[in-house]
XYZ file of C-alpha atoms in Angstrom:
566
model
C -31.351 -8.413 0.205
C -34.272 -10.827 0.627
C -35.668 -12.099 3.911
C -34.948 -15.599 2.663
C -31.208 -14.855 2.733
C -31.401 -14.108 6.489
C -33.098 -17.423 7.163
C -30.467 -19.266 5.137
C -27.573 -17.705 7.089
C -26.811 -20.219 9.866
C -24.687 -17.785 11.874
C -27.752 -15.635 12.592
C -29.679 -18.443 14.251
C -33.124 -17.378 13.014
C -36.178 -19.673 13.017
C -39.201 -18.897 10.910
C -42.464 -18.927 12.918
C -44.797 -17.662 10.187
C -44.866 -15.990 6.768
C -43.441 -18.660 4.469
C -45.043 -16.997 1.443
C -43.517 -13.589 2.144
C -39.814 -14.452 2.220
C -39.061 -12.729 -1.094
C -39.605 -9.315 0.439
C -36.649 -6.940 0.079
C -34.895 -5.732 3.249
C -33.747 -2.119 2.957
C -32.738 -1.523 6.577
C -32.892 -2.740 10.171
C -34.235 -1.255 13.407
C -34.139 -2.433 17.024
C -36.996 -1.253 19.238
C -39.067 -2.036 22.323
C -41.397 0.949 21.910
C -45.108 0.150 21.937
C -45.507 2.384 18.853
C -42.298 2.700 16.796
C -44.104 3.648 13.558
C -42.926 7.271 13.600
C -39.331 6.064 13.213
C -40.032 3.660 10.347
C -39.689 4.471 6.651
C -40.736 1.068 5.229
C -38.659 -1.902 4.158
C -37.088 -2.528 7.576
C -36.497 -5.729 9.509
C -37.548 -4.899 13.078
C -35.718 -6.538 15.999
C -37.457 -6.557 19.356
C -36.797 -8.010 22.826
C -40.607 -7.970 23.577
C -40.252 -5.552 26.512
C -43.271 -3.668 25.104
C -45.551 -6.701 25.680
C -47.307 -6.684 29.051
C -50.279 -8.863 28.065
C -51.544 -10.910 25.134
C -53.701 -7.955 24.006
C -50.584 -5.895 23.236
C -49.489 -8.028 20.278
C -52.290 -7.109 17.870
C -51.818 -3.282 17.930
C -48.034 -3.601 17.813
C -48.062 -5.818 14.713
C -50.763 -3.717 13.075
C -48.587 -0.613 13.420
C -45.563 -2.386 11.951
C -47.529 -3.700 8.968
C -49.015 -0.272 8.323
C -45.546 1.287 8.297
C -44.340 -1.113 5.604
C -42.071 -3.275 7.754
C -40.988 -6.417 5.839
C -40.358 -8.700 8.822
C -40.212 -8.985 12.630
C -37.511 -10.836 14.601
C -38.333 -11.453 18.290
C -35.680 -12.392 20.841
C -36.292 -15.291 23.226
C -34.135 -13.971 26.054
C -36.974 -12.097 27.820
C -39.816 -14.652 27.650
C -37.901 -17.828 26.767
C -40.221 -18.361 23.781
C -42.104 -16.156 21.382
C -45.752 -16.023 22.598
C -48.518 -17.546 20.505
C -50.536 -14.288 20.461
C -47.678 -12.554 18.635
C -47.456 -15.431 16.147
C -51.217 -15.202 15.495
C -51.100 -11.418 15.032
C -48.281 -11.716 12.500
C -50.221 -14.365 10.565
C -53.287 -12.075 10.428
C -51.219 -9.173 9.057
C -49.047 -11.331 6.764
C -45.896 -10.175 8.533
C -43.047 -12.750 8.533
C -41.983 -13.564 12.099
C -38.585 -14.941 13.178
C -37.396 -16.196 16.559
C -33.884 -15.099 17.596
C -32.000 -17.523 19.784
C -30.872 -16.192 23.157
C -27.221 -16.728 22.181
C -27.472 -14.399 19.160
C -27.003 -10.691 19.771
C -29.192 -8.202 17.944
C -25.980 -6.309 17.116
C -24.754 -9.275 15.047
C -27.963 -9.315 12.986
C -27.864 -5.526 12.582
C -24.253 -5.572 11.392
C -24.958 -8.343 8.885
C -28.018 -6.607 7.401
C -26.312 -3.209 7.169
C -23.277 -4.737 5.475
C -25.385 -6.585 2.899
C -27.712 -3.673 2.124
C -24.852 -1.173 1.857
C -22.968 -3.442 -0.523
C -26.002 -3.849 -2.751
C -26.639 -0.103 -2.796
C -23.053 0.567 -3.771
C -23.334 -1.951 -6.601
C -26.623 -0.451 -7.780
C -25.130 3.040 -7.743
C -22.108 1.948 -9.751
C -24.398 0.282 -12.294
C -26.566 3.384 -12.554
C -23.532 5.600 -13.132
C -22.302 3.250 -15.849
C -25.717 3.158 -17.546
C -25.907 6.947 -17.518
C -22.505 7.091 -19.197
C -23.556 4.614 -21.878
C -26.866 6.331 -22.449
C -25.205 9.711 -22.884
C -22.803 8.274 -25.492
C -25.562 6.333 -27.297
C -28.309 8.939 -27.199
C -30.516 10.157 -30.045
C -27.603 11.453 -32.133
C -26.217 7.907 -32.127
C -29.270 6.180 -33.559
C -32.459 7.676 -32.180
C -34.647 6.702 -29.220
C -34.523 3.012 -30.185
C -30.877 2.805 -29.070
C -31.746 4.152 -25.635
C -34.698 1.795 -25.293
C -32.533 -1.163 -26.332
C -30.162 -0.355 -23.458
C -33.071 -0.342 -21.020
C -34.064 -3.782 -22.237
C -30.602 -5.355 -22.218
C -29.366 -3.785 -18.968
C -32.478 -3.500 -16.827
C -34.857 -5.964 -18.523
C -37.318 -3.097 -18.999
C -39.532 -3.005 -22.085
C -40.314 0.582 -23.044
C -41.917 2.578 -25.852
C -41.963 6.252 -26.794
C -45.493 7.405 -27.604
C -46.944 10.560 -29.086
C -49.706 12.479 -27.240
C -52.296 10.389 -29.102
C -50.623 7.047 -28.365
C -48.867 6.605 -31.723
C -45.695 4.566 -31.278
C -42.622 6.617 -32.165
C -39.961 4.189 -30.942
C -39.742 0.928 -29.063
C -37.486 -1.976 -28.207
C -38.832 -5.364 -29.233
C -42.456 -6.078 -30.056
C -44.871 -3.166 -30.499
C -47.588 -2.496 -27.967
C -50.812 -4.498 -28.396
C -53.281 -2.784 -30.694
C -55.215 -0.028 -28.946
C -52.965 -0.010 -25.871
C -51.077 3.107 -26.945
C -54.259 5.185 -27.129
C -55.368 3.938 -23.698
C -51.986 4.786 -22.161
C -51.950 8.218 -23.795
C -55.466 8.968 -22.550
C -54.520 7.925 -19.017
C -51.339 9.999 -19.128
C -53.087 13.114 -20.456
C -55.914 12.793 -17.956
C -53.529 12.358 -15.015
C -51.387 15.280 -16.176
C -54.404 17.577 -16.455
C -55.386 16.781 -12.851
C -51.952 17.887 -11.668
C -50.819 14.476 -10.408
C -47.071 13.994 -10.363
C -45.513 11.313 -12.521
C -44.703 8.646 -13.170
C -48.351 7.703 -13.690
C -49.192 4.022 -13.300
C -51.880 2.426 -15.487
C -52.949 -1.207 -15.902
C -54.160 -2.380 -19.327
C -55.350 -5.984 -19.714
C -53.600 -7.027 -16.465
C -50.286 -5.461 -17.540
C -48.918 -2.587 -15.457
C -47.277 0.381 -17.202
C -45.481 3.395 -15.756
C -45.676 6.584 -17.801
C -42.982 9.263 -17.759
C -43.505 12.610 -19.545
C -40.963 13.583 -22.183
C -40.927 17.359 -22.014
C -39.455 19.138 -25.018
C -37.459 22.285 -24.466
C -37.986 23.806 -27.897
C -40.924 25.488 -29.628
C -39.938 28.867 -28.256
C -40.239 28.004 -24.593
C -38.922 30.839 -22.440
C -39.902 29.565 -19.021
C -42.615 27.608 -17.229
C -45.676 27.196 -19.415
C -49.291 26.434 -18.703
C -49.825 22.665 -18.716
C -52.441 23.149 -21.420
C -49.729 24.402 -23.774
C -47.587 21.282 -23.354
C -49.841 18.353 -22.505
C -51.157 17.994 -26.054
C -47.756 18.120 -27.737
C -45.229 16.373 -25.456
C -44.251 12.742 -25.901
C -44.330 10.124 -23.146
C -42.199 7.134 -22.211
C -44.237 4.010 -21.372
C -42.405 1.326 -19.374
C -43.889 -2.121 -18.798
C -43.382 -2.129 -15.020
C -44.837 -0.697 -11.833
C -42.471 2.060 -10.727
C -44.276 2.523 -7.418
C -41.587 0.749 -5.379
C -38.556 1.677 -7.459
C -35.544 3.136 -5.628
C -34.625 6.762 -6.278
C -31.587 5.774 -8.369
C -33.704 3.891 -10.910
C -36.246 6.701 -11.115
C -33.387 9.140 -11.738
C -32.116 6.895 -14.518
C -35.512 6.919 -16.253
C -35.707 10.689 -15.903
C -32.343 10.844 -17.647
C -33.730 8.684 -20.433
C -36.640 11.071 -20.936
C -34.197 13.965 -21.209
C -32.291 12.158 -23.955
C -35.527 11.419 -25.813
C -36.559 15.066 -25.417
C -33.493 16.009 -27.478
C -34.815 13.837 -30.307
C -38.267 15.368 -29.867
C -36.846 18.857 -30.326
C -34.671 17.731 -33.253
C -37.682 16.377 -35.128
C -39.636 19.499 -34.306
C -36.848 21.643 -35.741
C -36.817 19.503 -38.904
C -40.364 20.658 -39.623
C -39.248 24.291 -39.839
C -38.891 24.316 -43.633
C -42.309 22.800 -44.236
C -43.915 25.145 -41.734
C -42.280 28.145 -43.390
C -43.493 27.046 -46.831
C -47.030 26.679 -45.528
C -46.817 30.066 -43.817
C -45.687 31.764 -47.030
C -48.460 30.190 -49.118
C -51.029 31.040 -46.450
C -49.974 34.692 -46.332
C -50.184 34.962 -50.135
C -53.657 33.425 -50.176
C -54.984 35.592 -47.346
C -53.588 38.841 -48.751
C -55.169 38.248 -52.162
C -51.944 37.724 -54.063
C -52.256 36.984 -57.816
C -52.795 33.280 -58.593
C -49.553 33.219 -60.617
C -47.548 34.220 -57.544
C -49.281 31.589 -55.399
C -48.715 28.969 -58.102
C -45.008 29.790 -58.178
C -44.752 29.302 -54.423
C -46.666 26.000 -54.700
C -44.190 24.785 -57.324
C -41.409 25.470 -54.836
C -43.284 23.609 -52.100
C -44.267 20.551 -54.155
C -40.767 18.949 -54.427
C -40.239 19.368 -50.671
C -43.609 17.975 -49.692
C -44.006 15.327 -52.401
C -40.612 14.395 -53.850
C -40.706 12.269 -56.963
C -43.990 13.615 -58.330
C -43.296 15.469 -61.567
C -46.636 17.106 -62.173
C -48.108 19.686 -59.848
C -50.235 17.914 -57.238
C -53.679 18.725 -56.027
C -54.017 20.345 -52.624
C -56.390 19.925 -49.726
C -56.738 22.275 -46.750
C -57.430 21.273 -43.150
C -58.133 23.909 -40.499
C -57.915 23.174 -36.762
C -58.598 25.318 -33.737
C -58.125 24.687 -30.013
C -60.327 26.740 -27.700
C -59.928 26.934 -23.927
C -62.504 28.126 -21.427
C -61.533 31.422 -19.867
C -59.544 31.082 -16.648
C -57.602 33.376 -14.418
C -54.003 33.949 -15.404
C -52.219 34.710 -18.689
C -53.900 33.852 -21.978
C -52.688 30.763 -23.829
C -51.210 31.038 -27.315
C -53.447 28.397 -28.875
C -52.002 28.603 -32.399
C -48.815 26.570 -31.759
C -50.833 24.052 -29.728
C -53.253 23.566 -32.628
C -50.300 23.352 -35.032
C -48.631 20.515 -33.100
C -51.940 18.699 -32.733
C -52.805 18.959 -36.414
C -49.366 17.631 -37.389
C -49.908 14.715 -35.011
C -53.412 13.972 -36.310
C -52.252 13.942 -39.934
C -49.077 11.927 -39.385
C -50.536 8.463 -40.096
C -53.314 9.378 -42.512
C -53.271 7.227 -45.618
C -53.066 9.403 -48.730
C -53.075 8.215 -52.318
C -49.706 8.105 -53.988
C -47.873 6.356 -51.158
C -47.912 9.140 -48.575
C -49.211 6.976 -45.773
C -47.412 6.353 -42.507
C -44.843 9.037 -41.978
C -46.786 11.613 -43.996
C -45.964 14.220 -41.342
C -42.704 14.590 -43.290
C -44.766 15.742 -46.272
C -47.622 17.810 -44.839
C -46.983 21.478 -44.084
C -48.844 23.111 -41.204
C -48.834 26.828 -40.425
C -50.694 28.779 -37.787
C -52.262 32.200 -37.755
C -53.855 33.524 -34.593
C -55.589 30.616 -32.873
C -55.919 28.582 -36.077
C -53.653 25.917 -37.526
C -53.853 25.375 -41.275
C -52.495 22.302 -43.053
C -51.593 22.278 -46.726
C -52.003 18.621 -47.722
C -50.529 17.537 -51.083
C -52.335 14.919 -53.165
C -50.976 13.397 -56.374
C -52.524 14.663 -59.612
C -55.539 12.851 -60.989
C -54.993 10.496 -63.898
C -56.144 11.937 -67.230
C -59.389 10.658 -68.652
C -59.804 8.675 -71.890
C -58.181 10.250 -74.985
C -56.257 12.715 -72.802
C -59.324 14.677 -71.756
C -59.669 16.505 -68.439
C -59.280 14.225 -65.390
C -62.466 12.848 -63.955
C -62.709 14.402 -60.480
C -65.000 11.688 -59.145
C -65.323 11.253 -55.357
C -62.603 13.017 -53.424
C -59.835 10.544 -52.640
C -58.052 12.669 -50.047
C -58.655 13.172 -46.359
C -62.137 12.682 -44.918
C -63.284 14.485 -41.794
C -65.116 11.486 -40.349
C -61.888 9.415 -40.427
C -59.388 11.961 -39.115
C -60.306 11.654 -35.449
C -61.140 7.949 -35.172
C -57.873 6.875 -33.534
C -57.141 10.029 -31.549
C -60.502 11.020 -30.068
C -60.063 9.223 -26.706
C -56.616 10.568 -25.752
C -57.315 14.081 -27.025
C -60.602 14.228 -25.114
C -58.699 13.304 -21.932
C -56.065 15.956 -22.610
C -58.632 18.672 -23.286
C -60.433 17.704 -20.044
C -63.350 19.956 -19.114
C -61.986 23.262 -20.382
C -60.797 22.661 -23.945
C -62.186 21.863 -27.394
C -60.607 20.814 -30.687
C -62.516 21.400 -33.927
C -61.409 20.584 -37.482
C -62.670 21.436 -40.947
C -61.630 19.704 -44.187
C -61.940 21.169 -47.691
C -62.398 19.433 -51.004
C -59.266 19.053 -53.121
C -58.249 21.718 -55.609
C -55.743 21.440 -58.441
C -54.824 25.071 -59.003
C -53.726 28.161 -57.136
C -57.008 29.822 -58.086
C -58.927 27.288 -56.014
C -56.762 27.509 -52.909
C -58.486 30.545 -51.402
C -61.859 28.865 -51.836
C -60.504 25.684 -50.241
C -59.285 27.663 -47.228
C -62.659 29.350 -46.755
C -64.409 26.012 -47.253
C -62.285 24.384 -44.537
C -62.962 27.302 -42.189
C -66.714 27.041 -42.769
C -66.569 23.301 -42.125
C -64.680 23.909 -38.882
C -67.409 26.300 -37.725
C -69.991 23.594 -38.454
C -67.934 21.206 -36.292
C -67.719 23.841 -33.529
C -71.514 23.967 -33.344
C -71.663 20.280 -32.429
C -71.452 18.858 -28.912
C -68.291 17.131 -27.768
C -64.683 17.983 -27.009
C -63.267 16.749 -30.350
C -65.297 17.354 -33.535
C -64.669 17.508 -37.286
C -66.722 18.350 -40.378
C -66.027 18.062 -44.097
C -66.807 20.049 -47.217
C -69.636 17.708 -48.196
C -71.595 18.964 -45.173
C -71.686 22.521 -46.510
C -74.155 21.903 -49.312
C -77.381 21.584 -47.270
C -79.238 22.833 -44.235
C -76.396 21.415 -42.098
C -74.391 24.551 -42.964
C -77.155 26.897 -41.828
C -78.602 25.291 -38.715
C -75.533 25.564 -36.442
C -75.506 29.339 -36.835
C -79.120 29.951 -35.825
C -79.072 31.657 -32.376
C -79.987 29.326 -29.536
C -83.016 31.357 -28.425
C -84.408 31.336 -31.979
C -83.859 27.584 -32.254
C -85.625 26.940 -28.944
C -88.602 29.176 -29.826
C -88.996 27.658 -33.289
C -88.868 24.014 -32.143
C -91.059 24.668 -29.083
C -93.827 26.236 -31.168
C -93.992 23.279 -33.542
C -93.003 20.267 -31.460
C -93.997 20.965 -27.828
C -97.730 20.378 -28.477
C -96.904 17.004 -30.009
C -94.537 16.027 -27.174
C -97.128 16.950 -24.556
C -99.787 14.904 -26.355
C -97.401 11.922 -26.624
C -96.661 12.075 -22.883
C -100.354 12.057 -21.995
C -101.633 9.551 -24.549
C -98.571 7.600 -25.761
C -99.706 8.389 -29.279
C -96.216 8.402 -30.877
C -96.949 11.504 -32.941
C -93.289 12.604 -33.056
C -92.035 9.235 -34.443
C -94.928 9.266 -36.899
C -94.015 12.775 -38.085
C -90.355 11.782 -38.557
C -91.286 8.689 -40.567
C -93.844 10.599 -42.676
C -91.280 13.230 -43.688
C -88.595 10.601 -44.268
C -90.962 8.811 -46.667
C -91.541 12.077 -48.593
C -95.192 12.153 -47.550
C -96.015 8.766 -49.060
C -98.937 7.307 -47.105
C -98.315 3.725 -48.263
C -94.561 3.631 -47.598
C -94.915 5.348 -44.223
C -97.710 3.009 -43.084
C -95.616 0.004 -44.110
C -92.569 1.295 -42.221
C -94.598 1.928 -39.057
C -96.629 -1.323 -39.420
C -99.862 0.688 -39.345
C -103.073 0.685 -41.358
C -103.191 3.675 -43.708
C -106.334 4.942 -41.935
C -104.490 4.897 -38.577
C -101.653 6.870 -40.143
C -104.127 9.406 -41.586
C -105.673 9.804 -38.131
C -102.270 10.500 -36.538
C -101.271 13.009 -39.232
C -104.618 14.714 -38.825
C -104.022 14.970 -35.075
C -100.561 16.517 -35.753
C -102.133 19.120 -38.034
C -104.891 19.842 -35.516
C -102.455 20.350 -32.607
C -100.034 22.561 -34.555
C -102.320 24.391 -36.978
C -100.155 23.273 -39.904
C -100.986 21.428 -43.141
C -98.620 18.585 -43.999
C -99.742 18.670 -47.635
C -98.011 22.062 -48.007
C -94.262 22.126 -48.808
C -93.644 25.101 -46.491
C -95.111 23.324 -43.468
C -93.255 20.106 -44.272
C -90.014 22.086 -44.426
C -90.722 23.766 -41.076
C -91.314 20.429 -39.386
C -88.166 18.986 -41.006
C -86.003 21.848 -39.699
C -87.607 21.747 -36.241
C -86.804 18.045 -35.910
C -83.191 18.650 -36.988
C -82.747 21.465 -34.461
C -84.372 19.663 -31.535
């Protein structure tokens, strides 16, 4: 019931003395008091009735109104029987605290107002409860088995005028009623949800994106071998979330319960889809075990022929394969160790779900890609269509790899996953080149593992590296011990840094440009906008300070590596 309805009821005899702009507040109860401080008995949402017996002087009005406003009271009704008129100091205090103030005529009993409010509020609550019960019934009969999460979300829209979406941990839209979320909003919501969950805050979490408020409810799956309460780090990166375009901060308990019921229905669909991946996971696990145990290529090829129709239906010829390795590492903490393999498996399936692959396996490719896990690693077997034969039927031209690329895998998911990993987790990925035979699969697996170790040597919570980064010094530098790296770079570069600090000579930038120009005096001078003689002076100073000769290949190589490791 709104305050406005009280004012419009002639039988109550109320006159509005202030608060015209606040009459749409909802009244959830009524209380009569003449205590100087009634706040301990207030729960918020009440209309307070008072005979003003608490007021002994004008100074008493301000603290009384301040206490009511702080307790969440929606309005104050003051009787005129005691003082004949409501005092101006009380009117002024209510204006300051934006608290609607009514005058109650002497002929109107507070009991009449109380009875009216209680009757109206109770009737509305009964109607709300009946509606909630009916919605629960309809939701249970129209749940995921009757059409998926979209059916449930449609009911929320038609019955409660709530627009809602089901999102993956990275913000990918799984289901929704009506228009999709604005571009980029899903990732922002997922990052906010994961970050709030990692801090231990209870849901629903409320986030505002571009002036639109959203309430986020976790969708906790019950499958994946759960046998009891699990560490939040095991679930936060794999559970879905329900995003509702509304601020649930002032929702009644009945509506919150309804939304919790919705998340339970969606969780059934989450577990159903997870179970549907069992066949693909088993195929990947079998191939992985054959590869790791050194099985004959013919046996691996036979298993791949079994897997190909499941993973890439409609492709007659045997496809090429690409391997992606992922690992989730957590900082050591007290308590039981976390089984990171299934976490990495769920994450890798999520990361690969929308990757565009040649041959039409774009959005929805999670239904084609098989992911297994062994220990703390997750390993994806990614099918690619066979290459077209070259001219005159000769061997296919391999050309640039047209499959997955490490630098593109994490573009859309880096922000939410970084929030979910917080300060104690890391995700690293490695991507192999494509291979077109069982003989090459073991090499592809080792290549992906090496690339993942390169990614692990980089800073950041979410990192990836590809096979193309294994053919140069990039492969070697990450595995040089830290103390060796520091000693090597300090011996070569510290004298130059110290000189630059004292004289602003820019020897380090000069050295970088000189090496980048392959030791060409003319090209380097042009790039730095220097005279060649000035460049020769700077290079001479570098050689003097370090005892090295930049005309020698060995010394050039040492400087090159020192700059890369610094």
